Amino acid sequence: MTAAALVAAPEPDRDCPLCPRLHDFIADWRQREPSWFNAPVPTFLPPEGDDAVELLIVGLAPGLRGANRTGRPFTGDYAGDLLYSTLIAHGFARGEFKARPDDGLQLVGTAITNAVRCVPPENKPVGAEITTCRSFLVPTIARFPKLRAVLALGSIAHQSTVRALGQRVAAYPFRHSGRLEAGAVTLFSSYHCSRYNTNTGVLTEAMFVKVFSEIAEFLRN
């Protein structure tokens, strides 16, 4: 697949070469852990497909031993435990989350993606990688005709989402429990549900649940 075709699609090719550092990092882990997914992690969709999606959740990037290993966003690390339990409690997912892509859990009216689709070294994508991968975030947002709300987890995902929506970051500053009208959708923001944030008290479970309660109320109206 050519570079031009790659950036026109909402999902990267398995061997996407657009970010050489990330490509090489994944190639190394394919040698070290051949049973892992080790590729750009695709957007997790509800079984009804694109037309059912009203809420899109945007994380930062796959975790090395989380989504990079399992191939499903927020699956295999602590962040997924908190995210999926909260989704189930608010009716945005059904089933039981067992941290495996074959656990049968289904999303309800919701899709989950990342601002950067490939795992970055030390969980830290650089600016050029965030910018490059936005070429997939833009068509991902556009693929959902009934999209009403986007939840960005963390400041980097928030800023990239603001830019993907064609807005200025200065006009849409990140804050936890933020809510902003951004064109045709409403952008909600939360601190990322990482173990570091919860262990340090930056984000409590109650704070995270409150964000989803606000989104659920918004989508009911």
Coordinates of C-alpha atoms in Angstrom, one line a residue:
M1 CA 0.0 0.0 0.0
T2 CA 1.4 3.4 -0.9
A3 CA 1.9 6.3 1.6
A4 CA -0.9 8.2 -0.1
A5 CA -3.3 5.3 0.2
L6 CA -2.3 4.8 3.9
V7 CA -3.2 8.4 4.9
A8 CA -6.5 8.2 3.1
A9 CA -7.7 5.3 5.1
P10 CA -9.1 5.3 8.7
E11 CA -7.0 2.3 9.6
P12 CA -3.3 1.9 9.1
D13 CA -1.8 -1.0 7.2
R14 CA -0.3 -3.7 9.5
D15 CA 3.1 -2.7 8.3
C16 CA 2.5 1.0 8.2
P17 CA 5.9 2.7 7.5
L18 CA 4.9 6.3 8.2
C19 CA 6.6 6.6 11.6
P20 CA 10.0 4.8 11.2
R21 CA 10.7 4.8 14.9
L22 CA 7.4 3.1 15.8
H23 CA 7.7 0.8 12.8
D24 CA 11.2 -0.4 13.9
F25 CA 10.1 -0.7 17.5
I26 CA 7.2 -3.0 16.5
A27 CA 9.5 -5.0 14.2
D28 CA 11.8 -5.6 17.1
W29 CA 9.0 -6.8 19.3
R30 CA 7.7 -9.1 16.5
Q31 CA 11.1 -10.9 16.8
R32 CA 10.9 -11.0 20.6
E33 CA 7.3 -11.9 21.0
P34 CA 6.0 -13.5 17.8
S35 CA 2.7 -14.5 19.4
W36 CA 1.7 -10.9 20.2
F37 CA -0.4 -8.7 17.9
N38 CA 2.6 -6.2 17.4
A39 CA 0.9 -3.9 14.8
P40 CA -1.2 -0.7 14.6
V41 CA -4.2 -1.4 16.8
P42 CA -7.5 -1.0 14.9
T43 CA -10.5 0.9 16.2
F44 CA -12.7 -1.3 18.4
L45 CA -16.3 -1.1 17.0
P46 CA -19.7 -2.2 18.2
P47 CA -21.1 -5.3 16.3
E48 CA -23.6 -3.1 14.5
G49 CA -20.8 -1.2 12.8
D50 CA -20.1 2.4 12.1
D51 CA -23.7 3.6 11.8
A52 CA -24.4 2.7 15.4
V53 CA -21.6 4.8 16.9
E54 CA -22.6 7.9 18.8
L55 CA -19.6 8.0 21.2
L56 CA -16.0 7.8 20.2
I57 CA -13.3 7.4 22.9
V58 CA -9.8 8.4 22.0
G59 CA -6.9 7.2 24.0
L60 CA -3.2 8.1 23.6
A61 CA -1.5 4.9 22.2
P62 CA -1.4 1.2 22.7
G63 CA 0.5 -0.1 25.8
L64 CA 3.3 -2.5 25.1
R65 CA 1.9 -5.4 27.1
G66 CA -1.7 -4.2 26.7
A67 CA -3.2 -3.4 23.3
N68 CA 0.0 -4.0 21.4
R69 CA 0.0 -7.6 22.8
T70 CA -3.7 -8.3 22.5
G71 CA -4.7 -6.2 19.4
R72 CA -7.7 -4.5 21.1
P73 CA -7.7 -1.0 22.6
F74 CA -7.3 -0.9 26.4
T75 CA -7.1 -4.6 26.6
G76 CA -4.5 -6.3 28.8
D77 CA -3.5 -3.5 31.2
Y78 CA -5.0 -1.7 34.2
A79 CA -6.4 1.2 32.1
G80 CA -8.7 -1.3 30.4
D81 CA -10.0 -2.6 33.7
L82 CA -11.2 0.8 34.8
L83 CA -12.4 1.9 31.3
Y84 CA -14.4 -1.2 30.4
S85 CA -16.0 -1.6 33.9
T86 CA -17.2 2.0 33.6
L87 CA -18.5 1.5 30.1
I88 CA -20.5 -1.6 31.2
A89 CA -21.9 0.2 34.2
H90 CA -23.2 3.1 31.9
G91 CA -24.6 0.9 29.2
F92 CA -21.8 1.6 26.6
A93 CA -20.7 -2.0 26.7
R94 CA -22.2 -5.4 27.5
G95 CA -20.7 -8.7 28.5
E96 CA -17.8 -9.4 30.8
F97 CA -14.4 -7.9 30.4
K98 CA -11.7 -10.5 30.8
A99 CA -8.8 -8.5 29.3
R100 CA -8.7 -10.8 26.2
P101 CA -9.9 -9.9 22.7
D102 CA -11.9 -13.1 22.6
D103 CA -13.8 -12.4 25.9
G104 CA -17.0 -11.7 24.0
L105 CA -17.3 -8.1 25.4
Q106 CA -19.3 -5.9 22.9
L107 CA -19.5 -2.1 22.7
V108 CA -22.9 -0.4 22.6
G109 CA -23.1 2.7 20.4
T110 CA -19.5 3.3 21.1
A111 CA -16.1 3.0 19.4
I112 CA -12.6 3.1 20.9
T113 CA -9.4 4.2 19.2
N114 CA -6.1 5.9 19.9
A115 CA -4.5 9.1 18.8
V116 CA -1.4 7.1 17.9
R117 CA -2.1 3.6 16.7
C118 CA 1.3 2.0 17.2
V119 CA 3.0 1.4 20.6
P120 CA 5.7 4.0 21.2
P121 CA 8.9 3.3 23.2
E122 CA 8.4 4.1 26.9
N123 CA 4.7 4.9 26.1
K124 CA 5.8 8.3 24.8
P125 CA 5.0 9.2 21.1
V126 CA 6.8 12.3 19.8
G127 CA 5.1 15.2 18.2
A128 CA 5.8 14.2 14.6
E129 CA 4.3 10.7 15.3
I130 CA 1.1 12.3 16.8
T131 CA 0.8 14.6 13.8
T132 CA 1.3 11.8 11.3
C133 CA -1.1 9.5 12.9
R134 CA -3.8 12.2 13.0
S135 CA -4.1 11.4 9.3
F136 CA -6.0 8.2 10.5
L137 CA -7.8 10.0 13.4
V138 CA -9.5 12.4 11.0
P139 CA -11.1 9.8 8.8
T140 CA -11.9 7.7 11.8
I141 CA -14.0 10.5 13.2
A142 CA -15.6 11.1 9.8
R143 CA -16.5 7.4 9.4
F144 CA -19.3 7.6 12.0
P145 CA -22.4 9.4 10.5
K146 CA -24.3 9.5 13.9
L147 CA -21.3 10.6 16.0
R148 CA -22.4 13.0 18.7
A149 CA -19.7 12.9 21.4
V150 CA -16.0 12.3 21.6
L151 CA -14.2 11.6 24.8
A152 CA -10.5 12.3 24.8
L153 CA -8.4 10.6 27.5
G154 CA -5.5 12.8 28.5
S155 CA -4.1 16.0 27.2
I156 CA -2.2 14.6 24.2
A157 CA -5.3 12.8 22.9
H158 CA -7.4 15.9 23.6
Q159 CA -5.1 18.2 21.6
S160 CA -4.9 15.8 18.7
T161 CA -8.6 15.3 18.7
V162 CA -9.2 19.1 18.7
R163 CA -6.9 19.4 15.7
A164 CA -8.6 16.5 14.0
L165 CA -11.9 18.3 14.4
G166 CA -10.5 21.3 12.7
Q167 CA -10.3 23.5 15.8
R168 CA -7.6 25.5 17.5
V169 CA -6.0 24.0 20.6
A170 CA -5.8 27.4 22.2
A171 CA -9.5 27.8 22.0
Y172 CA -10.2 24.3 23.4
P173 CA -7.8 23.8 26.4
F174 CA -7.6 20.5 28.1
R175 CA -9.2 20.1 31.5
H176 CA -10.6 17.1 33.3
S177 CA -14.4 16.8 33.0
G178 CA -14.2 19.4 30.2
R179 CA -17.0 19.8 27.7
L180 CA -16.8 21.8 24.6
E181 CA -18.8 22.2 21.4
A182 CA -16.5 21.4 18.5
G183 CA -18.3 21.7 15.2
A184 CA -20.9 19.0 14.9
V185 CA -19.8 17.0 18.0
T186 CA -19.4 17.7 21.7
L187 CA -15.9 17.0 23.0
F188 CA -15.5 15.7 26.5
S189 CA -12.2 15.3 28.2
S190 CA -10.8 13.2 31.1
Y191 CA -7.5 12.5 32.7
H192 CA -6.2 9.2 31.2
C193 CA -7.3 6.1 33.2
S194 CA -3.7 4.9 33.6
R195 CA -2.5 3.1 36.7
Y196 CA -0.1 6.0 37.3
N197 CA -2.9 8.5 37.4
T198 CA -5.1 6.5 39.6
N199 CA -2.2 5.4 42.0
T200 CA -1.1 9.1 42.4
G201 CA -4.7 10.3 42.9
V202 CA -4.7 12.5 39.8
L203 CA -7.7 10.5 38.7
T204 CA -10.1 8.7 41.1
E205 CA -12.7 6.2 40.0
A206 CA -15.4 8.6 41.1
M207 CA -14.0 11.4 38.9
F208 CA -13.9 9.0 35.9
V209 CA -17.4 7.7 36.5
K210 CA -18.7 11.3 36.7
V211 CA -17.4 12.0 33.2
F212 CA -19.3 9.0 31.8
S213 CA -22.4 9.9 33.7
E214 CA -22.3 13.3 32.0
I215 CA -21.8 11.8 28.6
A216 CA -24.7 9.3 29.1
E217 CA -27.0 12.1 30.2
F218 CA -25.9 14.2 27.1
L219 CA -26.6 11.3 24.7
R220 CA -30.1 10.7 26.3
N221 CA -31.2 14.2 25.3

